[in-house]
GROMACS .gro file of C-alpha atoms in nm:
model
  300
    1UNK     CA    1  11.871  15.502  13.381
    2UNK     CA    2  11.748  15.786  13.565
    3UNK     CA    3  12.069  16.016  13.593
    4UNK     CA    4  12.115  15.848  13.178
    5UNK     CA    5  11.760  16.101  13.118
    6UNK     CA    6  11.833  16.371  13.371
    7UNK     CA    7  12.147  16.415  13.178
    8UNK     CA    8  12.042  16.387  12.816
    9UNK     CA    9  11.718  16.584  12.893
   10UNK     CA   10  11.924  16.874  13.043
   11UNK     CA   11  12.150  16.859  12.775
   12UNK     CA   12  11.914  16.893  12.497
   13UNK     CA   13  11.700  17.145  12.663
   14UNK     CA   14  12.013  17.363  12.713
   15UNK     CA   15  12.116  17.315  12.319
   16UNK     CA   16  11.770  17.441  12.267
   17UNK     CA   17  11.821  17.752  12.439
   18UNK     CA   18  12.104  17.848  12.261
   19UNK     CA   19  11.879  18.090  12.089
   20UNK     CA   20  11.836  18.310  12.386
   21UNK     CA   21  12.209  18.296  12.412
   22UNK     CA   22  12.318  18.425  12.060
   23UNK     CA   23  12.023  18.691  12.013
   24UNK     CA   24  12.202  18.803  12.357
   25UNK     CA   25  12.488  18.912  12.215
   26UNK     CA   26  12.388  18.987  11.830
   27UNK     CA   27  12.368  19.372  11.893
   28UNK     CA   28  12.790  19.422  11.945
   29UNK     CA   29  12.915  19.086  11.814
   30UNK     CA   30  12.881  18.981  11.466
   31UNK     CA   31  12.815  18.591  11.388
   32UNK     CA   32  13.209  18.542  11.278
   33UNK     CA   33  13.347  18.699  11.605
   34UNK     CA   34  13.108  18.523  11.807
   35UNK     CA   35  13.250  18.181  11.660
   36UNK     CA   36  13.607  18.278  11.695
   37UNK     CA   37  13.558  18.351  12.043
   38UNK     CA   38  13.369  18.029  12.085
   39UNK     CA   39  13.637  17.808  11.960
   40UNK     CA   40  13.859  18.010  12.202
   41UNK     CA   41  13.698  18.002  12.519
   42UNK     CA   42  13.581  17.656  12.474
   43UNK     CA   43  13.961  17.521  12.423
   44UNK     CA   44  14.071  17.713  12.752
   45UNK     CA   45  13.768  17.541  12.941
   46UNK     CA   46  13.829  17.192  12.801
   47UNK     CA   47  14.220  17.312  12.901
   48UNK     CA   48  14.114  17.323  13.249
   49UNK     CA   49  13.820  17.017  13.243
   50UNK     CA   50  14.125  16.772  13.070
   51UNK     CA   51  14.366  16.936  13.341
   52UNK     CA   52  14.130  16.906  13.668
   53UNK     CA   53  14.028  16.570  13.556
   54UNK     CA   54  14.389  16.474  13.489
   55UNK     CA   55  14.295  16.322  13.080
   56UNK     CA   56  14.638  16.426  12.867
   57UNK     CA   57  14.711  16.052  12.869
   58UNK     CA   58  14.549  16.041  12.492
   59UNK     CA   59  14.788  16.338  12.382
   60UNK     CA   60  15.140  16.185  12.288
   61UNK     CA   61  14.958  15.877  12.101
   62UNK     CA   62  14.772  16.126  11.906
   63UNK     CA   63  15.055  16.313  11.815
   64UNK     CA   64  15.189  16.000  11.641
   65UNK     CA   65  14.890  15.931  11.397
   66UNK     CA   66  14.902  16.210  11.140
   67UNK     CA   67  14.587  16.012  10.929
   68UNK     CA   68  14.411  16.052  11.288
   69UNK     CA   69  14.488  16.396  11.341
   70UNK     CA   70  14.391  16.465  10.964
   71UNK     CA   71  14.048  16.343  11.038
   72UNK     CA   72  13.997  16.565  11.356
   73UNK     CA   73  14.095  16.856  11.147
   74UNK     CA   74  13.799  16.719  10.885
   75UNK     CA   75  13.566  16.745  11.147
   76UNK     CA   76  13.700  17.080  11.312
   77UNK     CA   77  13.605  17.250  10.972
   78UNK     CA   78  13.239  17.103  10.966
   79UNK     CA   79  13.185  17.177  11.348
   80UNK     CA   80  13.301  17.555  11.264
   81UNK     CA   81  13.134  17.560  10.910
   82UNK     CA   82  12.761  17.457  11.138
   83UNK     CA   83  12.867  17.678  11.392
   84UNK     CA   84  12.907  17.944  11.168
   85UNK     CA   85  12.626  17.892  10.962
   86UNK     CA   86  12.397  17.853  11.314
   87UNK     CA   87  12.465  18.156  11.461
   88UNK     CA   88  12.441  18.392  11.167
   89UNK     CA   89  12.082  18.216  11.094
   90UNK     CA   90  11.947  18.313  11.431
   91UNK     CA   91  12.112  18.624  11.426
   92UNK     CA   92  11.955  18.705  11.107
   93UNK     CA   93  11.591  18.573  11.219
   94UNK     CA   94  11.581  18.266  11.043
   95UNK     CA   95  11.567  18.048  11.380
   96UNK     CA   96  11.303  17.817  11.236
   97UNK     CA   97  11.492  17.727  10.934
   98UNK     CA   98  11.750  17.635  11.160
   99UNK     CA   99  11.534  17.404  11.390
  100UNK     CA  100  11.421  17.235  11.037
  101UNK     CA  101  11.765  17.161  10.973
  102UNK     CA  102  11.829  16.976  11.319
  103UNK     CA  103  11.478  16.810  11.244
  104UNK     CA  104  11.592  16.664  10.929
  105UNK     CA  105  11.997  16.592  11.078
  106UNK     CA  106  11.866  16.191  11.156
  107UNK     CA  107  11.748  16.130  10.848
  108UNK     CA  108  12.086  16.286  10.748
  109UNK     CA  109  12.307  16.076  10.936
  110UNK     CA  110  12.082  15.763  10.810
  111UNK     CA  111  12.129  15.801  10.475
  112UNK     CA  112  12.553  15.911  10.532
  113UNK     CA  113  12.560  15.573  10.684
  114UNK     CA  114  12.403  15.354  10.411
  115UNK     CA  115  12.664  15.594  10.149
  116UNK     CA  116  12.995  15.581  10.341
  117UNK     CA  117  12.963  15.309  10.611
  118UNK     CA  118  12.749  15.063  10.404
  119UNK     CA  119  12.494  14.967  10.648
  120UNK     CA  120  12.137  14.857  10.589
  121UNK     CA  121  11.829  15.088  10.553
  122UNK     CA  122  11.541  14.874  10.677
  123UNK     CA  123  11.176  14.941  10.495
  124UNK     CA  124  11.059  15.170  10.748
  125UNK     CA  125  11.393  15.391  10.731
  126UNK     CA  126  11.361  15.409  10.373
  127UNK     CA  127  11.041  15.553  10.382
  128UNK     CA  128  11.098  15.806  10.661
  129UNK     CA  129  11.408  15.923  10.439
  130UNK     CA  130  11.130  15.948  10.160
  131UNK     CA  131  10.958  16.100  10.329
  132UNK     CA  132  11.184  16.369  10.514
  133UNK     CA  133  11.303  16.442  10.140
  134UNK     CA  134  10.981  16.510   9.991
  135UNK     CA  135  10.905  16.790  10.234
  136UNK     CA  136  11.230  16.951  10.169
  137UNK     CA  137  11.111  16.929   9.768
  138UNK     CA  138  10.774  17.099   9.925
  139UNK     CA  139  10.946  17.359  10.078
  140UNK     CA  140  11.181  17.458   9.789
  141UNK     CA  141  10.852  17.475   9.593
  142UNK     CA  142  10.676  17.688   9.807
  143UNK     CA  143  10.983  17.923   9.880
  144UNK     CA  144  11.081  17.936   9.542
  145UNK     CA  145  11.472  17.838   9.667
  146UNK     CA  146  11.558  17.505   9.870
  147UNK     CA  147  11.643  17.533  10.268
  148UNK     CA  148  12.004  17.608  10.270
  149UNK     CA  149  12.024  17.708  10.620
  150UNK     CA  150  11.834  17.365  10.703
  151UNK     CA  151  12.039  17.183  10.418
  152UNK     CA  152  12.365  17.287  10.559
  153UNK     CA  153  12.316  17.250  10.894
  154UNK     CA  154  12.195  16.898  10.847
  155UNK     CA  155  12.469  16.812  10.617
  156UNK     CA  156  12.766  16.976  10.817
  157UNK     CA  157  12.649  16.838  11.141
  158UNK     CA  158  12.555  16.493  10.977
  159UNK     CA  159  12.919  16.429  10.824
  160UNK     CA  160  13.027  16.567  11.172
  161UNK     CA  161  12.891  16.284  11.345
  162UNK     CA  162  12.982  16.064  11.078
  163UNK     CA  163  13.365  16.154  11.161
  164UNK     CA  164  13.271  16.139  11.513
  165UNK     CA  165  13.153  15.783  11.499
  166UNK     CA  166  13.483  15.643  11.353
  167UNK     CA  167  13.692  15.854  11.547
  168UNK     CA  168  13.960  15.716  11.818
  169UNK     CA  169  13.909  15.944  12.099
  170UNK     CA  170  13.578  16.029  12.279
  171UNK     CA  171  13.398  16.354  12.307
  172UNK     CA  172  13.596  16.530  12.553
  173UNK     CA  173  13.951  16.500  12.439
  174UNK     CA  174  13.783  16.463  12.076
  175UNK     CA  175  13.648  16.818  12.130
  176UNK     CA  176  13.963  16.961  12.332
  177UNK     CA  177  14.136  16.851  12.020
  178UNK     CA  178  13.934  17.018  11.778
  179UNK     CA  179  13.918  17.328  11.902
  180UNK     CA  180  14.304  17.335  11.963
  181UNK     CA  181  14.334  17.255  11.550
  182UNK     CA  182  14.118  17.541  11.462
  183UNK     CA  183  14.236  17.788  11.757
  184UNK     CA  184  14.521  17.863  11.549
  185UNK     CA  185  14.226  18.049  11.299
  186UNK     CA  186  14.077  18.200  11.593
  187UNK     CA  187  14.362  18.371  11.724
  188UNK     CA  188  14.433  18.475  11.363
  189UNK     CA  189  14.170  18.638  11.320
  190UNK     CA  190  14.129  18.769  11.653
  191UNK     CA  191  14.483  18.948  11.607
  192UNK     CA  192  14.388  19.096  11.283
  193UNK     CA  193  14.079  19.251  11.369
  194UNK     CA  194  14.298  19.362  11.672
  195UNK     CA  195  14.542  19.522  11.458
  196UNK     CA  196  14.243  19.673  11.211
  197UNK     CA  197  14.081  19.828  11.539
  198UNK     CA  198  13.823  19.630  11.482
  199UNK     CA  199  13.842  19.382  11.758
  200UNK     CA  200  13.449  19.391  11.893
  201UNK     CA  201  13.546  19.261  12.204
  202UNK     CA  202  13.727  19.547  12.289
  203UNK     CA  203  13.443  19.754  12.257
  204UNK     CA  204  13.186  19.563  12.405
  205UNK     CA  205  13.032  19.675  12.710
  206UNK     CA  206  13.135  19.434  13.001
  207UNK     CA  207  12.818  19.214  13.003
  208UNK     CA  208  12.871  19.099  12.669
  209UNK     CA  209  13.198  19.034  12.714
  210UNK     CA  210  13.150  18.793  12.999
  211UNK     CA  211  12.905  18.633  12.778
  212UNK     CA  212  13.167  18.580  12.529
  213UNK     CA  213  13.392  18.396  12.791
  214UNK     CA  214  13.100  18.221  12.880
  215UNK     CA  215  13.090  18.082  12.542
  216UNK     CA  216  13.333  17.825  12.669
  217UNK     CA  217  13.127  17.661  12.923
  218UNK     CA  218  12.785  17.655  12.781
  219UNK     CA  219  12.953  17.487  12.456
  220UNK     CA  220  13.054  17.242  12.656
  221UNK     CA  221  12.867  17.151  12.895
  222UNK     CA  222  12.607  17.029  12.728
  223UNK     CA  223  12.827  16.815  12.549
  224UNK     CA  224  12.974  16.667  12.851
  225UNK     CA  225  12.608  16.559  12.984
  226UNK     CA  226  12.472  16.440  12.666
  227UNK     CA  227  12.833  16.204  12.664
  228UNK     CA  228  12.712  16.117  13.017
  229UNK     CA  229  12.405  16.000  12.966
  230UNK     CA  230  12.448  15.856  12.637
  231UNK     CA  231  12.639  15.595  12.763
  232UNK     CA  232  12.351  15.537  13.046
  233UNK     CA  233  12.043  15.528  12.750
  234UNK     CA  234  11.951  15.281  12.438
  235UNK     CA  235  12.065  15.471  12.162
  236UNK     CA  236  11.701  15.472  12.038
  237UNK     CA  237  11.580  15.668  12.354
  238UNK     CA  238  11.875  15.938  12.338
  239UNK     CA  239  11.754  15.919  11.894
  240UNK     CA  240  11.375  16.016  12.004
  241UNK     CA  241  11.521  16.272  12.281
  242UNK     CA  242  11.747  16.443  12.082
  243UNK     CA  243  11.426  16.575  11.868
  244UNK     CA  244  11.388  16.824  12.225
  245UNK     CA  245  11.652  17.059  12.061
  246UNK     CA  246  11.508  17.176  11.730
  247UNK     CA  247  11.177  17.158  11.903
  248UNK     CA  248  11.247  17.416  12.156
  249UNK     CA  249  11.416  17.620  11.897
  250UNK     CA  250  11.104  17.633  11.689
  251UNK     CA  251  10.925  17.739  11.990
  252UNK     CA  252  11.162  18.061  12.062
  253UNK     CA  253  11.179  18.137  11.704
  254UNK     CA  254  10.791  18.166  11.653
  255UNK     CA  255  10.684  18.286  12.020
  256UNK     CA  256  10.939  18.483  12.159
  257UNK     CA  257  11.106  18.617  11.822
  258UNK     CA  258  10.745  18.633  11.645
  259UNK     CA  259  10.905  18.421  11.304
  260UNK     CA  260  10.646  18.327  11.037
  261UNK     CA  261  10.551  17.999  11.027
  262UNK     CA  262  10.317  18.022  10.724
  263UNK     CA  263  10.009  17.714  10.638
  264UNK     CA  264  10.243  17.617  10.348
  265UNK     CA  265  10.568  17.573  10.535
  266UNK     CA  266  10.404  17.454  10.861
  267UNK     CA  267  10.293  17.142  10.641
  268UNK     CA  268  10.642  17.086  10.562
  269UNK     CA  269  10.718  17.082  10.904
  270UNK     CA  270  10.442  16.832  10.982
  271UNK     CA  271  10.566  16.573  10.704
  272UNK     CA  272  10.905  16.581  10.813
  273UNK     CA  273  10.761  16.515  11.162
  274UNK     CA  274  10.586  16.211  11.088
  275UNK     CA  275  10.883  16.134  10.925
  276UNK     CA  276  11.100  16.128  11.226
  277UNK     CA  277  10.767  15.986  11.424
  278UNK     CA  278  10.812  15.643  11.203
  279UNK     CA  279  11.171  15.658  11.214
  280UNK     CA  280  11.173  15.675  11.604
  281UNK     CA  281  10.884  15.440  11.656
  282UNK     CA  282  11.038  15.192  11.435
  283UNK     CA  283  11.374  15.231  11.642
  284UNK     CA  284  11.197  15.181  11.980
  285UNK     CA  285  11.000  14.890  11.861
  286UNK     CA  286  11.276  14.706  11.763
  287UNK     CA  287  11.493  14.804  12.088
  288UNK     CA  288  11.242  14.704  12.336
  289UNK     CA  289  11.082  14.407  12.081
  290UNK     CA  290  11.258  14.239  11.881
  291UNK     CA  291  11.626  14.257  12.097
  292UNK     CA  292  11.466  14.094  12.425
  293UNK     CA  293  11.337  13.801  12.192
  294UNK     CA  294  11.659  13.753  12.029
  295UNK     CA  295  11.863  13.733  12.373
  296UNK     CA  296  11.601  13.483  12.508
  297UNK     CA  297  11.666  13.278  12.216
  298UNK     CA  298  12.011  13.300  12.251
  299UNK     CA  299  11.957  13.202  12.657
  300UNK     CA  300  11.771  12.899  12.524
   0.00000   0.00000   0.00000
């Protein structure tokens, strides 16, 4: 239990830095090289991770299950399309719409499950879905547009994890495998801004471009620890954690990269919090609750 939060603590806290990270490196690389080098360097370190840790056995079955493979590439194009969309939004300054979409991404997933996997909303849910959807209403209102940084990170990363879920392989080799179906894009592009002499890589000064390669490692990482301690935490625990992220993000974005965070849209903020407060309460309560009763019946 204790390594379970050590290692879903550290990995959220490190997603929420990822800030720091991209503003690092927004002055030479746009947002679309920055993701084409992060698909990149993150296949060659899963390369080495899968190699070290001697985990190709999943490779030849998966090379015989085309609907399988079809699915990865599904969720390859909604990792890159939140990728994408992530770092141009803090490279652009809008850090704190991006922490509302990560806010919102449970409610998200919730309401994906009840459409695609059929399972049931209990009261409480419903209302925190409610509730999570009138604030985005309150914020379109006030803003005159809706959210569509939030919106489409919360969507993209929501169906994500909906692919995820009913996927065959687990988050390693699920990952390794993504990023080797869109690395064909990568080094596409990466050739043809070669070509155009516009390759910013080439040009960067040499801290940035060991940042790039770094991309690699600090993509996954975090993914590898969260998968870690996942499996040692009640889903409802690593649910209520998992709100560190977007918190820390709207943290940097209004204290270190001086964002507005205006009356109108903090109260937005504050509804969708109570939002997820319900929704994670009502989790936890019937995790620790109502569970233990029903195994001591069934002991009985």
């Amino acid at each position: 239990m204790q390594a379970g939060m050590f290692y879903a603590i550290a990995s959220y806290v490190l997603w929420g830095m990822f800030p720091i990270y991209f503003k690092a490196l927004e002055a030479e690389i746009p947002p679309v090289d920055i993701v084409m080098h992060r698909m990149l360097w993150s296949f060659l370190f899963l390369v080495i991770v899968l190699t070290v840790r001697k985990q190709w056995a999943w490779v030849a079955p998966m090379l015989r299950q085309p609907r399988v493979i079809g699915g990865f590439m599904a969720s390859a194009l909604l990792l890159t399309a939140n990728w994408t969309t992530y770092i141009w939004a803090v490279n652009n300054n809008h850090i704190v719409e991006a922490s509302l979409g990560y806010f919102i991404n449970p409610m998200v997933s919730v309401a994906l499950g009840f459409i695609f996997l059929r399972e049931r909303l209990r009261p409480l849910q419903w209302l925190a879905i409610a509730m999570a959807a009138a604030a985005v209403l309150w914020l379109t209102w006030q803003t005159g547009h809706p959210p569509w940084i939030a919106l489409t990170l919360a969507v993209t990363f929501g169906s994500y994890g909906l692919l995820r879920k009913t996927a065959s392989l687990g988050a390693l080799p699920g990952l390794a495998l993504e990023t080797a179906l869109v690395l064909p894009l990568a080094l596409a592009y990466l050739v043809y801004t070669t070509v155009q002499d516009q390759n910013t890589f080439v040009s960067a000064s040499t801290s940035t471009k060991w940042l790039l390669v770094a991309a690699g490692p600090i993509t996954s990482i975090p993914l590898l620890m969260f998968a870690a301690g996942a499996r040692r935490l009640p889903l409802s625990l690593v649910g209520v954690l998992q709100y560190i992220t977007p918190s820390l993000q709207l943290l940097l974005g209004v204290w270190l990269y001086k964002e507005q965070l205006d009356g109108a849209r903090l109260l937005g903020f504050i509804v969708i919090w109570c939002a997820l407060a319900l929704y994670s309460a009502e989790g936890l309560w019937r995790t620790f609750t109502i569970r233990p009763e029903i195994g001591a019946g069934d002991q009985s």
